[in-house]
Amino acid sequence: MTSAERTAYALTANELEQFYRDGFAGPFDLYEPDDMQAKLRALTPKLLNTKTAAYKQDGAMSGVTNLANYDRHLDIDFLAEHITRPEIVDRVSSILGPDTLCWRSEFFPKYPGDEGTDWHQADNFSNVAGSKHPQIVWPEDSEFGGTITVWCAFTDATVDMGCLQFIPGSHKTMNYDESKTMDYNAESINGVEKNGVKRGFFGYDYRQLQKDPDWSPDESKAISLPMRRGQFVIFWSTLMHASHPHIGKTQDMRLGFAGRYLPTQVRVYPFSNSLEEFGGSASLEKFGCVLVSGQDHYGHNKFVTHTVNGTPFQVR
């Protein structure tokens, strides 16, 4: 594969300028709608079988935040290939640099009647970790933190079904203090209303992390980002983002799949040997980052090597 082929999907100069200004880029096409629908149909029974999942959960977990469905790219072939697709990796690497890893993936289902996700930002991802330790640590001389999230619509994501919302440019200022504590309450899921909109955060109240208790996001600047199934968007985790409620005009579920990417110099889970989130915990024994581009010159992190259908799965 030539250098030109490896960077065929890199963001253009205009796209990079827009990304640095607004904090997101896209949506971009990845799968044709019919192809995505077929892939999801084949994927569903594998998701229901968590015997090979990296995490065996302990404790009470809600269905939408089940740790057994974190990082399913570590045991499901299609998801392993998905996070290393050049359409994704080329664009991410044009932002983060040539040496890039994927450290986490998550599913975000939203069923008819489900609340929207509250406005939030994430820098070091310690806000819901029981240990309160940062899950990612950038070098001390870094100009910024956070992670790049690539959110792919595995189903249609319309406004009525709960598509994403962003406040462009908000990634430049953190409005939350992740050293503060949020209290988990599973009974609050789908039971919170803010400014007349059903909007919560998977059993947490993100307002508990606000630096200024009297501050609230300027939703007049918010934009909605509908996507058809098979499209994806790239955004900084420090960008103020949320989602609409699924108001139930259709009985179809909205399903998003997010991969999270970092340059290899960032440390992943440097203080933890387990995940403690959303009322449950799981060992990180089987966890490993995936090198999706370039090389690891630092040795900070544990990496895994994929096999797909018994064959080593090569990434660039």
CSV table of C-alpha atoms in Angstrom, one decimal:
chain,number,residue,atom,x,y,z
A,1,MET,CA,0.0,0.0,0.0
A,2,THR,CA,1.5,3.3,-1.0
A,3,SER,CA,1.7,6.4,1.2
A,4,ALA,CA,-0.9,8.1,-0.9
A,5,GLU,CA,-3.3,5.2,-0.5
A,6,ARG,CA,-2.7,5.2,3.2
A,7,THR,CA,-3.8,8.8,3.5
A,8,ALA,CA,-6.5,8.8,0.9
A,9,TYR,CA,-9.2,10.0,3.4
A,10,ALA,CA,-7.1,12.5,5.4
A,11,LEU,CA,-9.0,15.7,6.3
A,12,THR,CA,-8.4,18.5,3.8
A,13,ALA,CA,-6.9,21.8,4.9
A,14,ASN,CA,-10.4,23.3,4.9
A,15,GLU,CA,-11.8,20.4,6.9
A,16,LEU,CA,-9.0,20.7,9.4
A,17,GLU,CA,-9.6,24.4,9.8
A,18,GLN,CA,-13.3,23.8,10.4
A,19,PHE,CA,-12.5,21.0,12.9
A,20,TYR,CA,-10.1,23.1,14.9
A,21,ARG,CA,-12.7,26.0,14.9
A,22,ASP,CA,-15.8,24.0,15.7
A,23,GLY,CA,-14.5,20.8,17.4
A,24,PHE,CA,-16.1,18.4,15.0
A,25,ALA,CA,-16.1,17.3,11.3
A,26,GLY,CA,-18.6,15.4,9.3
A,27,PRO,CA,-20.8,13.5,8.8
A,28,PHE,CA,-18.9,11.3,6.4
A,29,ASP,CA,-20.1,8.2,4.5
A,30,LEU,CA,-18.7,4.8,5.5
A,31,TYR,CA,-21.3,2.1,4.7
A,32,GLU,CA,-24.1,2.1,2.2
A,33,PRO,CA,-27.5,2.1,4.1
A,34,ASP,CA,-28.5,-1.4,3.0
A,35,ASP,CA,-25.0,-2.7,3.8
A,36,MET,CA,-25.1,-1.2,7.2
A,37,GLN,CA,-28.5,-2.7,7.9
A,38,ALA,CA,-27.2,-6.2,6.8
A,39,LYS,CA,-24.1,-5.8,9.0
A,40,LEU,CA,-26.2,-4.8,12.0
A,41,ARG,CA,-28.5,-7.8,11.5
A,42,ALA,CA,-25.5,-10.1,11.5
A,43,LEU,CA,-23.9,-8.3,14.5
A,44,THR,CA,-26.9,-8.4,16.8
A,45,PRO,CA,-26.6,-12.1,18.0
A,46,LYS,CA,-22.9,-11.6,18.6
A,47,LEU,CA,-23.6,-8.6,20.8
A,48,LEU,CA,-26.1,-10.6,22.8
A,49,ASN,CA,-23.5,-13.3,23.5
A,50,THR,CA,-21.2,-11.7,26.0
A,51,LYS,CA,-19.2,-14.8,26.9
A,52,THR,CA,-16.2,-13.6,24.9
A,53,ALA,CA,-16.5,-10.0,26.0
A,54,ALA,CA,-13.4,-8.4,27.5
A,55,TYR,CA,-15.3,-7.5,30.7
A,56,LYS,CA,-17.2,-9.7,33.1
A,57,GLN,CA,-19.3,-7.3,35.1
A,58,ASP,CA,-20.0,-7.3,38.8
A,59,GLY,CA,-22.7,-5.2,40.4
A,60,ALA,CA,-26.0,-3.9,39.2
A,61,MET,CA,-25.8,-2.4,35.7
A,62,SER,CA,-28.4,-0.6,33.6
A,63,GLY,CA,-29.0,-1.9,30.1
A,64,VAL,CA,-27.7,1.2,28.4
A,65,THR,CA,-24.4,1.3,30.2
A,66,ASN,CA,-23.6,-2.4,30.5
A,67,LEU,CA,-19.8,-2.7,30.8
A,68,ALA,CA,-20.0,-6.1,29.1
A,69,ASN,CA,-20.7,-4.1,25.9
A,70,TYR,CA,-17.8,-1.8,26.2
A,71,ASP,CA,-14.8,-2.5,23.9
A,72,ARG,CA,-16.6,-5.2,21.9
A,73,HIS,CA,-14.1,-4.5,19.1
A,74,LEU,CA,-11.8,-6.8,21.2
A,75,ASP,CA,-13.9,-9.9,20.5
A,76,ILE,CA,-16.1,-9.2,17.5
A,77,ASP,CA,-14.5,-9.3,14.0
A,78,PHE,CA,-16.7,-6.7,12.4
A,79,LEU,CA,-16.1,-4.1,15.1
A,80,ALA,CA,-12.3,-4.8,15.0
A,81,GLU,CA,-12.3,-4.1,11.3
A,82,HIS,CA,-14.6,-1.0,11.8
A,83,ILE,CA,-12.3,0.9,14.2
A,84,THR,CA,-9.3,0.4,11.7
A,85,ARG,CA,-11.2,1.4,8.6
A,86,PRO,CA,-9.0,3.9,6.6
A,87,GLU,CA,-12.0,6.2,6.1
A,88,ILE,CA,-11.8,6.7,9.9
A,89,VAL,CA,-8.1,6.2,10.7
A,90,ASP,CA,-6.8,8.5,8.0
A,91,ARG,CA,-9.0,11.4,9.2
A,92,VAL,CA,-8.2,10.8,12.9
A,93,SER,CA,-4.5,10.6,12.2
A,94,SER,CA,-4.6,13.8,10.2
A,95,ILE,CA,-5.6,15.4,13.5
A,96,LEU,CA,-3.7,13.4,16.1
A,97,GLY,CA,-0.6,12.6,14.1
A,98,PRO,CA,0.6,9.3,12.4
A,99,ASP,CA,1.0,7.2,15.6
A,100,THR,CA,-2.6,6.6,16.7
A,101,LEU,CA,-4.4,4.1,19.0
A,102,CYS,CA,-8.0,3.2,19.7
A,103,TRP,CA,-8.5,2.8,23.5
A,104,ARG,CA,-12.2,2.4,23.9
A,105,SER,CA,-15.4,1.7,22.0
A,106,GLU,CA,-19.0,2.0,23.2
A,107,PHE,CA,-22.5,1.4,22.0
A,108,PHE,CA,-25.2,4.1,22.5
A,109,PRO,CA,-28.7,2.6,22.1
A,110,LYS,CA,-31.7,4.8,22.4
A,111,TYR,CA,-35.1,3.2,22.4
A,112,PRO,CA,-38.5,4.8,21.8
A,113,GLY,CA,-39.3,7.0,24.9
A,114,ASP,CA,-35.7,7.2,26.1
A,115,GLU,CA,-34.5,10.5,27.4
A,116,GLY,CA,-31.9,12.6,25.6
A,117,THR,CA,-28.3,12.7,26.9
A,118,ASP,CA,-27.5,15.8,28.9
A,119,TRP,CA,-24.9,18.3,27.8
A,120,HIS,CA,-21.4,17.2,28.8
A,121,GLN,CA,-17.7,17.4,28.1
A,122,ALA,CA,-15.0,14.8,28.9
A,123,ASP,CA,-11.3,15.6,29.4
A,124,ASN,CA,-9.7,12.7,31.3
A,125,PHE,CA,-12.8,10.5,31.9
A,126,SER,CA,-12.4,10.3,35.6
A,127,ASN,CA,-15.9,11.8,36.2
A,128,VAL,CA,-17.8,8.5,36.6
A,129,ALA,CA,-14.8,6.2,37.6
A,130,GLY,CA,-15.3,5.0,41.1
A,131,SER,CA,-11.5,5.4,41.9
A,132,LYS,CA,-11.7,9.1,40.6
A,133,HIS,CA,-8.4,8.5,38.8
A,134,PRO,CA,-8.0,9.8,35.2
A,135,GLN,CA,-8.6,7.1,32.6
A,136,ILE,CA,-6.3,8.9,30.1
A,137,VAL,CA,-3.3,11.2,30.9
A,138,TRP,CA,-1.7,13.4,28.3
A,139,PRO,CA,1.9,14.5,28.7
A,140,GLU,CA,2.3,17.5,31.0
A,141,ASP,CA,3.4,19.9,28.2
A,142,SER,CA,0.3,19.1,26.1
A,143,GLU,CA,-1.7,22.0,24.9
A,144,PHE,CA,-5.0,20.1,25.3
A,145,GLY,CA,-6.5,16.8,26.5
A,146,GLY,CA,-9.6,14.8,25.8
A,147,THR,CA,-10.0,12.2,23.1
A,148,ILE,CA,-11.2,12.0,19.5
A,149,THR,CA,-14.6,10.3,19.3
A,150,VAL,CA,-15.8,8.8,16.1
A,151,TRP,CA,-19.5,8.2,16.4
A,152,CYS,CA,-21.0,6.0,13.7
A,153,ALA,CA,-24.8,5.7,13.1
A,154,PHE,CA,-25.5,2.0,12.9
A,155,THR,CA,-29.2,3.0,12.4
A,156,ASP,CA,-30.7,6.2,11.2
A,157,ALA,CA,-30.3,9.0,13.7
A,158,THR,CA,-32.9,11.7,13.2
A,159,VAL,CA,-33.9,14.5,15.5
A,160,ASP,CA,-37.0,12.6,16.6
A,161,MET,CA,-34.9,9.4,17.2
A,162,GLY,CA,-32.3,11.2,19.3
A,163,CYS,CA,-29.5,12.4,17.1
A,164,LEU,CA,-26.4,14.2,18.4
A,165,GLN,CA,-26.2,17.9,19.3
A,166,PHE,CA,-23.1,20.0,19.5
A,167,ILE,CA,-22.3,23.6,20.6
A,168,PRO,CA,-19.6,24.5,18.0
A,169,GLY,CA,-16.4,26.0,19.4
A,170,SER,CA,-17.1,24.9,23.0
A,171,HIS,CA,-14.2,22.4,23.1
A,172,LYS,CA,-11.8,25.3,23.9
A,173,THR,CA,-13.1,25.8,27.5
A,174,MET,CA,-13.9,23.1,30.1
A,175,ASN,CA,-17.0,24.0,32.0
A,176,TYR,CA,-16.8,20.9,34.3
A,177,ASP,CA,-14.4,19.8,36.9
A,178,GLU,CA,-13.9,16.1,36.6
A,179,SER,CA,-12.3,15.9,40.1
A,180,LYS,CA,-15.8,16.5,41.5
A,181,THR,CA,-18.1,13.6,42.3
A,182,MET,CA,-21.4,12.6,40.6
A,183,ASP,CA,-23.8,10.4,42.5
A,184,TYR,CA,-25.1,7.4,40.5
A,185,ASN,CA,-28.9,6.8,40.8
A,186,ALA,CA,-30.2,4.1,38.4
A,187,GLU,CA,-33.8,5.2,39.3
A,188,SER,CA,-33.2,8.6,37.7
A,189,ILE,CA,-32.7,7.1,34.2
A,190,ASN,CA,-35.5,8.4,32.0
A,191,GLY,CA,-36.8,10.4,34.9
A,192,VAL,CA,-35.0,13.7,34.5
A,193,GLU,CA,-36.4,16.8,32.8
A,194,LYS,CA,-34.4,19.9,32.1
A,195,ASN,CA,-35.9,23.0,30.5
A,196,GLY,CA,-38.9,21.0,29.4
A,197,VAL,CA,-36.8,18.3,27.7
A,198,LYS,CA,-36.2,14.7,29.0
A,199,ARG,CA,-32.5,14.8,29.4
A,200,GLY,CA,-30.2,12.8,31.8
A,201,PHE,CA,-26.9,11.1,31.8
A,202,PHE,CA,-27.3,7.4,32.3
A,203,GLY,CA,-28.2,7.7,36.0
A,204,TYR,CA,-25.9,10.7,36.8
A,205,ASP,CA,-26.6,14.4,36.9
A,206,TYR,CA,-23.7,16.1,35.0
A,207,ARG,CA,-24.6,19.4,36.6
A,208,GLN,CA,-22.8,18.2,39.8
A,209,LEU,CA,-19.5,18.6,37.9
A,210,GLN,CA,-20.1,22.2,36.9
A,211,LYS,CA,-17.4,24.6,37.9
A,212,ASP,CA,-20.0,27.3,38.3
A,213,PRO,CA,-23.3,26.0,39.8
A,214,ASP,CA,-25.2,28.9,38.3
A,215,TRP,CA,-23.9,28.3,34.7
A,216,SER,CA,-25.9,26.6,32.0
A,217,PRO,CA,-25.0,25.8,28.4
A,218,ASP,CA,-26.1,28.3,25.8
A,219,GLU,CA,-28.5,26.1,23.8
A,220,SER,CA,-29.3,28.9,21.4
A,221,LYS,CA,-25.9,28.1,19.8
A,222,ALA,CA,-26.5,24.3,19.6
A,223,ILE,CA,-26.9,22.5,16.3
A,224,SER,CA,-28.4,19.1,15.6
A,225,LEU,CA,-26.6,16.5,13.5
A,226,PRO,CA,-29.0,14.0,11.9
A,227,MET,CA,-27.2,11.1,10.2
A,228,ARG,CA,-28.3,8.2,8.0
A,229,ARG,CA,-27.2,4.8,9.0
A,230,GLY,CA,-23.6,4.1,7.8
A,231,GLN,CA,-22.4,7.7,8.4
A,232,PHE,CA,-20.0,8.9,11.1
A,233,VAL,CA,-18.9,12.1,12.7
A,234,ILE,CA,-15.6,13.0,14.4
A,235,PHE,CA,-15.5,15.3,17.5
A,236,TRP,CA,-13.3,16.2,20.5
A,237,SER,CA,-14.7,14.8,23.7
A,238,THR,CA,-14.2,18.2,25.2
A,239,LEU,CA,-16.8,19.6,22.8
A,240,MET,CA,-20.1,20.3,24.5
A,241,HIS,CA,-22.3,17.5,23.2
A,242,ALA,CA,-25.7,16.0,23.9
A,243,SER,CA,-28.5,14.1,22.2
A,244,HIS,CA,-32.2,14.6,21.7
A,245,PRO,CA,-34.8,12.3,23.3
A,246,HIS,CA,-36.2,9.5,21.2
A,247,ILE,CA,-39.8,10.7,21.1
A,248,GLY,CA,-41.2,7.5,19.8
A,249,LYS,CA,-42.7,8.5,16.4
A,250,THR,CA,-41.1,5.3,15.2
A,251,GLN,CA,-40.6,2.1,17.1
A,252,ASP,CA,-37.1,1.7,15.7
A,253,MET,CA,-34.1,1.9,18.0
A,254,ARG,CA,-31.4,4.5,17.4
A,255,LEU,CA,-28.0,2.8,17.7
A,256,GLY,CA,-24.6,4.6,17.7
A,257,PHE,CA,-21.2,3.0,18.0
A,258,ALA,CA,-18.3,5.2,19.2
A,259,GLY,CA,-14.6,4.5,18.9
A,260,ARG,CA,-12.2,6.7,20.9
A,261,TYR,CA,-8.8,7.6,19.6
A,262,LEU,CA,-5.5,9.0,21.0
A,263,PRO,CA,-1.9,9.6,20.0
A,264,THR,CA,0.3,6.9,21.4
A,265,GLN,CA,2.1,9.2,23.9
A,266,VAL,CA,-1.1,9.4,26.0
A,267,ARG,CA,-1.3,7.0,28.9
A,268,VAL,CA,-4.4,4.9,29.1
A,269,TYR,CA,-5.7,3.6,32.5
A,270,PRO,CA,-2.3,4.4,34.2
A,271,PHE,CA,-3.7,4.2,37.7
A,272,SER,CA,-6.4,1.5,37.4
A,273,ASN,CA,-6.7,-2.3,37.0
A,274,SER,CA,-10.5,-2.2,36.8
A,275,LEU,CA,-13.3,-0.1,35.4
A,276,GLU,CA,-15.8,1.2,38.0
A,277,GLU,CA,-18.7,2.9,36.3
A,278,PHE,CA,-22.4,3.2,36.3
A,279,GLY,CA,-22.9,1.1,39.5
A,280,GLY,CA,-20.7,-1.8,38.4
A,281,SER,CA,-17.1,-2.9,38.0
A,282,ALA,CA,-15.0,-5.0,35.7
A,283,SER,CA,-11.4,-6.1,35.5
A,284,LEU,CA,-9.1,-4.7,32.9
A,285,GLU,CA,-7.1,-7.9,32.7
A,286,LYS,CA,-8.2,-8.5,29.0
A,287,PHE,CA,-8.1,-4.9,28.0
A,288,GLY,CA,-5.6,-3.6,25.5
A,289,CYS,CA,-5.3,-0.6,23.1
A,290,VAL,CA,-5.3,-1.2,19.4
A,291,LEU,CA,-2.6,0.4,17.3
A,292,VAL,CA,-4.5,1.7,14.3
A,293,SER,CA,-1.8,3.7,12.6
A,294,GLY,CA,2.0,4.1,12.8
A,295,GLN,CA,4.1,2.9,15.7
A,296,ASP,CA,4.3,3.0,19.5
A,297,HIS,CA,7.5,4.7,20.4
A,298,TYR,CA,6.7,5.2,24.1
A,299,GLY,CA,5.8,1.8,25.7
A,300,HIS,CA,3.2,3.5,28.0
A,301,ASN,CA,0.3,1.2,27.1
A,302,LYS,CA,-0.7,-2.4,26.7
A,303,PHE,CA,-1.6,-3.3,23.2
A,304,VAL,CA,-3.6,-6.3,21.8
A,305,THR,CA,-3.1,-8.1,18.5
A,306,HIS,CA,-6.3,-8.9,16.6
A,307,THR,CA,-7.2,-12.1,14.8
A,308,VAL,CA,-10.2,-12.1,12.4
A,309,ASN,CA,-11.6,-15.5,11.5
A,310,GLY,CA,-8.3,-17.1,12.9
A,311,THR,CA,-6.1,-14.9,10.7
A,312,PRO,CA,-3.8,-12.1,12.1
A,313,PHE,CA,-5.6,-8.8,11.4
A,314,GLN,CA,-3.0,-6.4,10.2
A,315,VAL,CA,-3.4,-2.7,10.9
A,316,ARG,CA,-1.2,0.0,9.4
